[in-house]
Coordinates of C-alpha atoms in Angstrom, one line a residue:
M1348 CA 116.8 64.1 135.7
N1349 CA 115.0 66.0 132.9
A1350 CA 116.9 65.5 129.6
N1351 CA 116.3 69.1 128.6
V1352 CA 118.5 70.5 131.4
S1353 CA 122.3 70.4 131.0
I1354 CA 124.4 68.4 133.3
A1355 CA 126.4 71.4 134.3
T1356 CA 123.2 73.4 135.2
A1357 CA 121.9 70.5 137.2
R1358 CA 125.1 70.2 139.2
N1359 CA 125.1 73.9 140.0
W1360 CA 121.5 73.7 141.2
E1361 CA 122.4 70.7 143.4
R1362 CA 125.5 72.5 144.9
L1363 CA 123.3 75.6 145.6
H1364 CA 120.5 73.4 147.1
V1365 CA 118.0 74.7 144.5
D1366 CA 114.6 73.0 144.3
I1367 CA 115.0 71.4 140.8
S1368 CA 111.3 70.5 140.5
K1369 CA 110.4 74.2 140.9
K1370 CA 113.0 75.2 138.4
L1371 CA 111.7 72.8 135.8
T1372 CA 108.1 73.9 136.5
K1373 CA 109.0 77.6 135.9
R1374 CA 111.2 77.1 132.9
A1375 CA 109.6 78.0 129.6
N1376 CA 110.1 74.5 128.3
K1377 CA 108.1 74.0 125.1
Q1378 CA 109.4 70.4 124.9
M1379 CA 107.3 69.5 127.9
S1380 CA 104.2 71.4 126.7
Q1381 CA 100.8 69.7 126.8
K1382 CA 99.2 72.3 124.6
H1383 CA 97.5 71.8 121.2
F1384 CA 97.3 74.4 118.5
F1385 CA 95.4 74.8 115.3
P1386 CA 97.6 75.5 112.2
L1387 CA 95.5 78.3 110.6
E1388 CA 98.0 79.2 108.0
Y1389 CA 98.1 75.6 106.7
I1390 CA 94.4 75.7 105.9
E1391 CA 93.6 75.6 102.1
N1392 CA 90.1 77.2 102.4
R1393 CA 89.3 79.5 105.3
K1394 CA 85.6 78.5 105.1
N1395 CA 86.6 75.0 106.3
I1396 CA 88.0 76.3 109.7
Q1397 CA 84.8 75.7 111.6
I1398 CA 84.2 72.3 110.0
I1399 CA 87.8 71.1 110.8
T1400 CA 87.4 72.6 114.4
D1401 CA 84.3 70.5 114.8
I1402 CA 86.1 67.4 113.6
V1403 CA 89.0 67.9 116.0
N1404 CA 86.6 68.7 118.9
A1405 CA 84.7 65.5 118.2
I1406 CA 87.9 63.4 118.3
F1407 CA 88.9 64.9 121.7
N1408 CA 85.4 64.9 123.2
N1409 CA 84.7 61.3 122.3
G1410 CA 88.1 59.9 123.2
I1411 CA 88.9 58.7 119.7
D1412 CA 92.5 57.6 119.3
T1413 CA 94.6 59.5 116.7
Y1414 CA 95.2 56.3 114.6
S1415 CA 91.5 55.5 114.2
A1416 CA 90.6 59.1 113.7
L1417 CA 93.0 59.6 110.8
Y1418 CA 92.2 56.3 109.3
T1419 CA 88.5 57.0 109.4
I1420 CA 88.9 60.4 107.7
A1421 CA 91.2 58.8 105.1
V1422 CA 88.7 56.1 104.2
K1423 CA 85.9 58.6 103.9
Q1424 CA 88.0 60.8 101.6
L1425 CA 88.9 57.8 99.4
I1426 CA 85.3 56.8 99.2
Q1427 CA 84.2 60.3 98.2
A1428 CA 86.9 60.2 95.5
N1429 CA 85.6 56.9 94.2
I1430 CA 88.9 55.1 94.5
Y1431 CA 88.5 53.3 97.9
Q1432 CA 87.9 49.9 96.3
L1433 CA 90.7 50.0 93.7
P1434 CA 93.3 47.3 94.2
H1435 CA 96.3 49.6 94.6
V1436 CA 94.5 51.7 97.2
Q1437 CA 93.5 48.6 99.1
K1438 CA 97.1 47.5 99.0
V1439 CA 98.2 50.7 100.7
L1440 CA 95.5 50.5 103.3
S1441 CA 96.3 46.9 104.1
E1442 CA 99.6 48.1 105.6
Y1443 CA 97.7 49.9 108.4
E1444 CA 95.6 47.8 110.7
Y1445 CA 93.5 50.7 112.1
K1446 CA 89.8 50.6 112.8
I1447 CA 87.1 52.9 111.4
D1448 CA 85.3 54.9 114.1
D1449 CA 81.6 54.9 113.3
F1450 CA 80.8 58.1 115.2
L1451 CA 83.5 60.1 113.3
Y1452 CA 82.7 58.5 110.0
N1453 CA 79.2 60.1 110.1
I1454 CA 80.6 63.7 110.7
Q1455 CA 80.8 66.0 107.7
I1456 CA 84.3 66.5 106.2
P1457 CA 85.3 69.1 103.6
T1458 CA 86.1 68.0 100.1
D1459 CA 88.2 70.9 99.0
E1460 CA 91.0 70.7 101.6
R1461 CA 94.2 69.4 100.0
D1462 CA 95.7 68.1 103.3
L1463 CA 92.8 67.7 105.6
L1464 CA 94.5 64.8 107.3
G1465 CA 97.7 66.9 107.9
V1466 CA 95.7 69.7 109.5
V1467 CA 93.8 67.4 111.8
Y1468 CA 97.0 65.5 112.8
Q1469 CA 98.8 68.8 113.6
S1470 CA 95.8 69.9 115.7
L1471 CA 95.8 66.6 117.6
S1472 CA 99.6 66.5 118.3
L1473 CA 101.0 68.0 121.5
E1474 CA 103.2 71.1 121.2
G1475 CA 105.8 69.3 123.3
E1476 CA 105.9 66.3 120.9
K1477 CA 106.4 68.6 117.9
N1478 CA 109.1 70.6 119.6
Q1479 CA 111.1 67.5 120.6
K1480 CA 110.9 66.2 117.0
G1481 CA 111.4 69.7 115.5
S1482 CA 108.5 69.0 113.2
Y1483 CA 106.2 71.8 112.3
Y1484 CA 104.3 71.8 109.0
T1485 CA 105.1 74.5 106.5
P1486 CA 102.7 77.3 105.5
K1487 CA 101.2 77.0 102.0
K1488 CA 102.8 80.3 100.7
V1489 CA 106.2 79.2 101.8
V1490 CA 105.7 75.8 100.1
Q1491 CA 104.6 77.4 96.9
N1492 CA 107.6 79.8 96.9
M1493 CA 110.1 77.0 97.5
M1494 CA 108.5 74.8 94.9
S1495 CA 108.6 77.5 92.2
C1496 CA 112.0 76.2 91.2
V1497 CA 110.7 72.7 90.5
F1498 CA 110.0 71.7 86.9
L1499 CA 109.8 67.9 86.6
E1500 CA 110.6 66.8 83.1
N1501 CA 110.8 63.4 81.5
E1502 CA 112.2 61.0 84.2
Q1503 CA 113.4 63.7 86.6
K1504 CA 112.9 62.9 90.3
L1505 CA 111.9 65.0 93.4
L1506 CA 112.7 64.0 97.0
D1507 CA 111.5 65.3 100.3
P1508 CA 113.5 63.5 103.0
C1509 CA 111.3 65.0 105.8
C1510 CA 108.0 64.9 103.9
G1511 CA 105.5 64.9 106.8
S1512 CA 102.0 64.8 105.3
G1513 CA 103.5 65.8 101.9
S1514 CA 103.0 69.5 101.5
F1515 CA 105.9 69.9 99.2
L1516 CA 105.2 66.7 97.2
L1517 CA 101.6 67.7 96.7
S1518 CA 102.8 70.9 95.0
A1519 CA 104.9 69.1 92.4
Q1520 CA 103.8 69.1 88.8
G1521 CA 104.6 65.7 87.3
N1522 CA 103.5 62.1 87.7
P1523 CA 103.7 60.1 90.9
S1524 CA 106.5 57.9 89.6
Q1525 CA 108.8 61.0 89.8
I1526 CA 107.9 61.8 93.5
Y1527 CA 109.7 60.3 96.5
G1528 CA 109.4 61.0 100.2
M1529 CA 110.6 59.8 103.6
D1530 CA 109.7 60.5 107.2
N1531 CA 110.3 58.8 110.6
D1532 CA 106.7 59.5 111.7
F1533 CA 104.7 56.5 110.5
L1534 CA 101.4 58.4 110.8
A1535 CA 102.7 61.2 108.7
V1536 CA 103.8 58.7 106.1
F1537 CA 100.4 57.2 106.1
I1538 CA 98.8 60.6 105.5
C1539 CA 101.3 61.5 102.8
K1540 CA 100.4 58.3 100.9
I1541 CA 96.7 58.9 101.2
N1542 CA 97.2 62.5 100.0
L1543 CA 99.1 61.4 96.9
L1544 CA 96.4 58.7 96.1
L1545 CA 93.8 61.4 96.3
K1546 CA 95.8 63.9 94.1
Y1547 CA 96.5 61.3 91.5
S1548 CA 93.2 59.6 91.7
E1549 CA 93.2 58.6 88.0
E1550 CA 96.7 56.9 88.2
V1551 CA 97.4 53.3 89.3
F1552 CA 100.5 53.5 91.6
I1553 CA 101.9 52.8 95.0
P1554 CA 103.2 56.0 96.6
Q1555 CA 107.0 56.0 97.0
I1556 CA 106.8 57.3 100.5
Y1557 CA 108.9 55.4 103.1
C1558 CA 109.0 55.3 106.9
G1559 CA 112.5 55.5 108.4
D1560 CA 115.2 57.7 109.8
F1561 CA 116.8 59.4 106.8
L1562 CA 120.0 60.1 108.9
Q1563 CA 120.6 56.4 109.8
D1564 CA 122.7 54.1 107.8
D1565 CA 121.3 50.8 109.0
I1566 CA 120.3 47.8 106.9
F1567 CA 116.6 48.8 106.9
N1568 CA 117.3 52.1 105.4
M1569 CA 119.7 50.7 102.8
N1570 CA 116.8 48.6 101.5
I1571 CA 114.8 51.8 100.8
P1572 CA 115.0 52.7 97.1
I1573 CA 115.6 56.4 98.0
F1574 CA 119.2 55.6 98.9
H1575 CA 119.9 54.1 95.5
E1576 CA 118.6 57.0 93.5
Q1577 CA 119.9 60.4 92.4
F1578 CA 117.5 63.3 92.4
E1579 CA 117.2 66.4 90.3
Y1580 CA 115.3 68.2 93.1
I1581 CA 115.5 67.8 96.9
I1582 CA 113.2 70.2 98.7
T1583 CA 112.2 70.1 102.4
N1584 CA 111.6 71.7 105.7
P1585 CA 113.8 69.6 108.0
P1586 CA 113.5 69.3 111.8
W1587 CA 114.9 72.2 113.7
G1588 CA 116.6 71.9 117.1
A1589 CA 116.8 68.2 117.3
V1590 CA 120.2 66.4 117.8
C1591 CA 121.7 64.2 115.1
V1592 CA 123.4 61.2 116.8
N1593 CA 124.7 59.7 113.5
N1594 CA 128.5 60.1 113.7
S1595 CA 129.0 59.2 110.0
I1596 CA 128.2 62.9 109.1
F1597 CA 131.6 64.1 110.1
E1598 CA 131.2 67.6 108.5
I1599 CA 128.6 68.6 111.0
T1600 CA 130.3 68.9 114.4
S1601 CA 127.3 70.7 115.9
K1602 CA 125.1 67.6 115.4
E1603 CA 122.3 70.0 114.5
S1604 CA 119.5 68.0 112.8
F1605 CA 118.8 70.4 109.9
S1606 CA 122.5 70.6 109.1
C1607 CA 122.8 66.8 109.0
F1608 CA 119.8 66.5 106.8
Y1609 CA 121.2 69.0 104.3
V1610 CA 124.6 67.2 104.1
K1611 CA 123.1 63.8 103.6
A1612 CA 120.5 65.0 101.1
F1613 CA 123.2 66.8 99.1
G1614 CA 124.9 63.4 98.6
L1615 CA 121.8 62.2 96.8
L1616 CA 121.6 65.2 94.5
K1617 CA 122.4 64.8 90.8
E1618 CA 124.9 66.9 89.0
K1619 CA 123.3 70.3 88.2
G1620 CA 120.5 69.3 90.6
C1621 CA 118.7 71.8 92.9
I1622 CA 118.4 71.5 96.7
R1623 CA 116.3 73.9 98.7
F1624 CA 115.9 73.8 102.5
L1625 CA 113.8 75.9 104.9
F1626 CA 116.0 76.9 107.9
P1627 CA 115.7 79.0 111.0
E1628 CA 117.2 82.5 110.5
S1629 CA 120.0 81.6 113.0
I1630 CA 121.7 79.6 110.3
L1631 CA 122.9 82.9 108.8
N1632 CA 125.1 84.0 111.7
V1633 CA 125.1 81.9 114.8
K1634 CA 128.6 80.5 115.5
A1635 CA 127.4 76.9 116.1
H1636 CA 126.1 76.7 112.5
R1637 CA 129.5 77.6 111.0
D1638 CA 129.9 74.0 110.0
I1639 CA 126.8 73.9 107.7
R1640 CA 127.7 77.4 106.2
E1641 CA 131.1 76.1 105.4
F1642 CA 129.7 73.0 103.8
I1643 CA 127.2 75.0 101.7
L1644 CA 130.0 77.3 100.5
S1645 CA 132.4 74.5 99.7
H1646 CA 130.0 72.1 98.0
G1647 CA 128.2 73.2 94.8
S1648 CA 126.8 76.7 94.2
L1649 CA 124.8 78.8 96.7
D1650 CA 122.3 80.4 94.4
S1651 CA 119.8 82.2 96.6
I1652 CA 118.6 83.1 100.1
T1653 CA 115.0 84.0 100.7
L1654 CA 114.0 86.0 103.8
Y1655 CA 110.4 85.5 105.0
T1656 CA 108.3 87.7 107.2
G1657 CA 105.8 86.4 109.8
M1658 CA 105.7 83.2 111.8
F1659 CA 103.7 80.0 111.6
S1660 CA 101.9 78.0 114.3
G1661 CA 104.1 76.8 117.1
V1662 CA 107.2 78.5 115.7
T1663 CA 108.5 81.8 117.1
T1664 CA 111.7 81.8 115.1
K1665 CA 112.2 83.8 112.0
Y1666 CA 113.0 81.6 109.0
I1667 CA 114.7 81.7 105.6
D1668 CA 115.3 79.3 102.8
I1669 CA 118.5 78.5 101.0
E1670 CA 118.6 77.3 97.4
A1671 CA 121.8 75.7 96.1
S1672 CA 122.8 73.5 93.2
K1673 CA 125.4 70.9 92.3
N1674 CA 127.2 73.2 89.9
N1675 CA 130.4 75.3 89.9
P1676 CA 129.9 78.2 92.4
T1677 CA 128.6 81.5 91.0
E1678 CA 130.1 84.8 92.0
K1679 CA 126.8 86.4 92.8
I1680 CA 124.0 85.2 95.2
N1681 CA 120.4 86.4 94.9
I1682 CA 118.8 87.7 98.1
Y1683 CA 115.0 87.8 98.1
S1684 CA 112.9 89.6 100.6
A1685 CA 109.3 90.8 100.7
E1686 CA 110.5 94.2 99.5
S1687 CA 113.2 93.6 97.1
L1688 CA 115.7 91.4 95.2
F1689 CA 119.4 92.3 95.4
C1690 CA 122.6 90.5 94.6
I1691 CA 125.7 90.1 96.8
D1692 CA 129.2 88.7 96.2
R1693 CA 129.9 85.2 97.4
K1694 CA 133.3 86.4 98.6
N1695 CA 131.5 88.5 101.3
F1696 CA 130.7 85.4 103.2
Y1697 CA 134.4 84.9 103.8
N1698 CA 134.8 88.3 105.6
T1699 CA 134.3 86.7 109.0
E1700 CA 136.0 83.8 110.7
N1701 CA 132.7 82.0 111.2
R1702 CA 131.6 82.5 107.6
V1703 CA 128.6 84.6 108.6
F1704 CA 126.0 84.9 105.7
N1705 CA 125.8 88.7 105.9
F1706 CA 124.2 90.8 103.2
Q1707 CA 126.7 93.4 102.1
D1708 CA 126.4 95.5 99.1
D1709 CA 129.4 96.9 97.2
T1710 CA 129.8 100.0 99.5
D1711 CA 129.7 97.7 102.5
S1712 CA 132.5 95.5 101.0
E1713 CA 134.5 98.6 100.2
I1714 CA 134.2 100.0 103.7
I1715 CA 135.0 96.7 105.4
S1716 CA 138.0 96.1 103.2
Q1717 CA 139.3 99.6 103.9
V1718 CA 138.9 99.1 107.7
K1719 CA 140.7 95.8 107.6
Q1720 CA 143.6 97.2 105.7
K1721 CA 144.0 99.8 108.4
G1722 CA 143.6 97.3 111.1
A1723 CA 146.8 96.5 113.0
Y1724 CA 145.5 95.0 116.3
T1725 CA 142.6 93.1 117.8
L1726 CA 141.3 92.5 121.3
K1727 CA 142.9 89.0 121.5
N1728 CA 145.3 89.8 124.3
S1729 CA 142.6 91.5 126.4
I1730 CA 141.1 90.2 129.6
W1731 CA 137.4 89.0 129.4
A1732 CA 135.0 88.0 132.1
L1733 CA 131.4 87.3 132.8
G1734 CA 129.4 89.1 135.4
V1735 CA 128.1 87.3 138.5
V1736 CA 125.9 84.3 137.9
T1737 CA 123.9 84.0 141.1
G1738 CA 122.0 80.8 140.3
N1739 CA 118.8 82.4 141.7
N1740 CA 118.3 86.1 141.0
K1741 CA 114.9 86.2 142.7
E1742 CA 116.5 85.2 146.0
K1743 CA 120.0 86.7 145.7
L1744 CA 119.2 90.2 144.3
L1745 CA 118.0 92.7 146.9
I1746 CA 116.0 95.9 146.3
E1747 CA 117.1 97.5 149.6
N1748 CA 120.7 98.1 150.5
S1749 CA 122.0 96.9 153.9
K1750 CA 125.2 97.2 155.9
T1751 CA 126.5 93.9 154.5
S1752 CA 125.4 94.3 150.9
E1753 CA 126.7 96.3 148.0
A1754 CA 125.3 97.6 144.7
I1755 CA 125.4 95.4 141.6
Y1756 CA 124.8 96.6 138.1
T1757 CA 122.8 94.8 135.4
G1758 CA 122.8 95.2 131.7
K1759 CA 119.9 97.7 132.0
E1760 CA 122.1 100.3 133.7
I1761 CA 124.8 100.2 131.0
L1762 CA 124.7 103.3 128.7
P1763 CA 127.3 104.4 126.2
Y1764 CA 130.3 105.5 128.2
V1765 CA 128.5 105.8 131.6
L1766 CA 126.5 103.8 134.1
K1767 CA 123.0 104.6 135.4
K1768 CA 122.4 104.4 139.1
P1769 CA 122.1 100.7 140.2
V1770 CA 118.8 99.5 141.5
K1771 CA 119.9 96.1 142.8
H1772 CA 122.1 95.1 145.7
I1773 CA 123.7 91.8 146.7
E1774 CA 125.3 90.0 149.6
Y1775 CA 128.7 89.3 147.9
N1776 CA 129.4 85.8 149.2
R1777 CA 131.4 84.3 146.3
N1778 CA 131.0 80.7 147.4
E1779 CA 127.2 80.9 147.2
F1780 CA 127.1 81.9 143.5
Q1781 CA 126.8 79.6 140.6
Q1782 CA 129.6 81.3 138.7
V1783 CA 132.0 84.2 139.3
A1784 CA 135.0 85.7 137.6
K1785 CA 138.3 86.3 139.4
E1786 CA 138.1 88.9 142.2
E1787 CA 140.9 91.0 140.7
I1788 CA 138.8 91.5 137.5
Y1789 CA 135.8 92.8 139.4
R1790 CA 138.0 95.0 141.5
A1791 CA 140.2 96.3 138.6
E1792 CA 141.1 99.9 138.8
E1793 CA 139.6 100.4 135.3
K1794 CA 137.4 98.1 133.3
L1795 CA 134.8 98.3 130.5
V1796 CA 131.4 96.7 130.8
Y1797 CA 129.0 96.0 127.9
K1798 CA 125.5 94.7 127.4
F1799 CA 125.4 91.1 126.4
I1800 CA 121.9 91.0 124.9
S1801 CA 121.8 93.9 122.6
N1802 CA 121.4 94.8 118.9
K1803 CA 124.1 97.4 119.2
L1804 CA 127.5 97.9 121.0
V1805 CA 127.0 99.6 124.3
F1806 CA 130.2 100.0 126.4
A1807 CA 130.6 101.9 129.7
Y1808 CA 133.5 102.8 131.9
D1809 CA 133.9 101.7 135.5
N1810 CA 136.7 102.8 137.9
N1811 CA 134.8 102.1 141.1
Q1812 CA 135.5 98.4 141.3
S1813 CA 131.8 97.7 140.9
L1814 CA 130.0 94.4 140.7
F1815 CA 128.0 93.4 137.6
L1816 CA 125.4 90.7 137.0
N1817 CA 125.8 88.3 134.1
S1818 CA 123.6 90.4 131.8
A1819 CA 126.8 92.4 131.5
N1820 CA 130.2 91.3 130.3
I1821 CA 133.6 92.7 131.3
L1822 CA 136.5 93.7 129.1
I1823 CA 139.9 95.0 130.1
P1824 CA 141.4 95.8 126.7
K1825 CA 145.1 95.5 125.8
I1826 CA 145.8 97.4 122.6
P1827 CA 149.1 99.1 122.0
N1828 CA 149.1 102.9 122.4
M1829 CA 145.4 103.0 123.3
S1830 CA 144.0 103.8 126.7
I1831 CA 141.0 101.9 127.9
K1832 CA 138.9 105.1 127.3
T1833 CA 140.1 105.3 123.7
V1834 CA 139.2 101.7 123.1
M1835 CA 135.7 102.4 124.5
A1836 CA 135.4 105.3 122.1
F1837 CA 136.1 103.0 119.1
L1838 CA 133.6 100.4 120.4
N1839 CA 130.9 103.0 120.9
S1840 CA 131.5 104.7 117.6
E1841 CA 129.1 104.8 114.6
L1842 CA 131.8 103.0 112.5
Y1843 CA 132.0 100.0 114.9
Q1844 CA 128.3 99.8 115.4
Y1845 CA 128.0 99.6 111.6
L1846 CA 130.8 96.9 111.4
Y1847 CA 129.1 94.7 114.0
L1848 CA 125.7 95.1 112.2
V1849 CA 126.9 94.2 108.7
L1850 CA 129.4 91.6 109.7
F1851 CA 127.5 89.7 112.3
S1852 CA 123.8 90.8 112.6
E1853 CA 123.7 89.3 116.1
I1854 CA 121.3 90.3 118.9
K1855 CA 124.0 89.2 121.3
I1856 CA 127.4 90.9 121.7
L1857 CA 129.7 87.9 121.5
K1858 CA 133.4 87.8 122.5
G1859 CA 134.2 85.8 119.3
N1860 CA 132.7 88.6 117.1
L1861 CA 134.4 91.4 119.1
L1862 CA 137.7 89.6 118.6
E1863 CA 137.3 90.1 114.8
L1864 CA 137.0 93.8 115.0
P1865 CA 140.2 95.5 113.7
F1866 CA 141.8 98.4 115.6
A1867 CA 144.1 100.8 113.8
K1868 CA 147.6 101.9 114.9
I1869 CA 147.4 105.4 116.2
S1870 CA 149.8 107.9 117.6
S1871 CA 150.1 108.9 121.3
E1872 CA 148.8 112.3 120.4
K1873 CA 145.7 110.9 118.8
N1874 CA 145.2 108.6 121.8
E1875 CA 145.4 111.6 124.1
E1876 CA 143.0 113.6 122.0
I1877 CA 140.3 110.9 122.0
S1878 CA 140.8 110.2 125.7
F1879 CA 140.3 114.0 126.4
Y1880 CA 136.9 114.0 124.7
V1881 CA 135.9 110.7 126.4
D1882 CA 136.7 112.3 129.8
R1883 CA 134.3 115.1 129.0
I1884 CA 131.6 112.8 127.9
I1885 CA 131.9 110.7 131.1
A1886 CA 131.7 114.0 133.0
G1887 CA 128.4 114.8 131.3
D1888 CA 129.6 117.1 128.5
Y1889 CA 128.6 115.4 125.2
S1890 CA 129.6 118.4 123.0
G1891 CA 132.7 116.5 121.9
H1892 CA 130.8 113.4 120.8
S1893 CA 130.8 114.3 117.2
N1894 CA 134.5 115.1 117.3
V1895 CA 135.2 111.6 118.5
Q1896 CA 133.1 110.2 115.6
D1897 CA 135.0 112.3 113.1
I1898 CA 138.4 111.3 114.5
I1899 CA 137.7 107.6 114.2
Y1900 CA 136.3 108.0 110.7
D1901 CA 139.4 109.9 109.7
I1902 CA 141.7 107.3 111.1
F1903 CA 140.2 104.7 108.7
E1904 CA 139.9 107.3 105.9
I1905 CA 136.1 107.0 105.6
N1906 CA 134.9 109.6 103.2
K1907 CA 131.6 111.6 103.2
T1908 CA 129.8 109.2 100.9
Q1909 CA 130.7 106.2 103.0
R1910 CA 129.7 108.0 106.2
K1911 CA 126.3 108.8 104.7
H1912 CA 126.0 105.1 103.8
I1913 CA 126.9 104.0 107.4
K1914 CA 124.4 106.4 109.0
E1915 CA 121.6 105.2 106.7
K1916 CA 122.4 101.6 107.5
L1917 CA 122.4 102.3 111.3
N1918 CA 119.1 104.3 111.1
G1919 CA 117.4 101.7 109.0
T1920 CA 116.8 104.1 106.1
F1921 CA 119.1 102.5 103.6
N1922 CA 117.2 101.2 100.5

């Protein structure tokens, strides 16, 4: 069984007699990828691209193993720097019993590439290997930005616990005795040592770079000096998406590797020291990362969050960096983006149950506080369900209707208030599906359905006992003195779109987030008025849509200035 497929999924495939081998072949599984890629944004000098490409092609075409290739290039670099024969350099090389490849040794190499070995190593590594380890090297501009906070003075020390080939360490200003690194990739550790020897070619030293698993507490690790030091600076790009199996890091229930690295690194930080990590953007709002957000907020001071644009080779996830310090928490947090710098209140991060790092300004905080004060109910007593999970949409979904099939809606057919005409049909045999909700939910006299994958709330009304695919979720709300149509009006309103945006910033409409939305106590007359306009909208008369918006704004006493702010946020025109 492939380790990258969940046990539950595998069991469902087996129950449904699905050909697992075909499923695995078709899955977009980067962890199994045999592709190589060239990290262009990691190149120091663009004029070297062709030379480095020739080097990599020579290694592939001549079947030179990675160890020998990197060792050969390293030796040639050390000779060109006139330090190859020095005793401390020879001592480092003696730890690695690799052979020089004569063919590669005679190929031209650039002399102005700070991490030539790292570029070559990244180009030789399979995408699947990098994905499994969560190890992708950091672009130069990101490294420079993150290292801008580092000023090594006197005996101050810098640590990169996931140093790779040393991009962060090479950007440090100081002497090599102040620089420490660790990585579990012994080839990366070798490269990092060579890079430091080349950078500090006039110094006599043994690089303090160690091979081992930073997250393990075994005897080998405890003999590494890093774990007996305290550091003024800890800067790194940790692995993303790997699983931490070390149960000693109890604060991290998710076992997410980058969270475990942060917690353990924070323990090595000196008082008033600075820690800065590069994270995937998902750390800001995904529920699974509540544990690390909670840790960051409750330990030391969260000083800044930097939002980056663009991607880097092999990574399709947006990324940010978080800078914190071992100080008393500050009230304000700096948010840096390509366009601007602004400050937000630390208390804003406590506005959601999952401690979402959302970027609210003073007006946002004012509106949210106002809505919460008016809130009397939530959707907690409501009925929730998932649409049909067929287990094989290609086989189960039909384009043509038949005597024994019925229409099934997907998320694409869900519009605000109403449903488009369905384009798919299905033979509704419940026992043949991977997952289904209770029959009485699908066949309820009234229900709301909403898009699951969406950057905005889109709720529609169904009173035809229709079926829905799992790209749609089902809600039967239970809020005192509110009809199902009135609840839908609230959820489709500008105000609630805005609340979801500023509180959660999710591209999925999650039940946990919807449960946090507050609903006001309204009169029977107000309920009837809203329901009246909703009936007209469902019938195709949208003339009362603005009336519904105004009623909901008035219920929460949202003034004209606040409404203008909300509209600007929703339209993306807010500066």
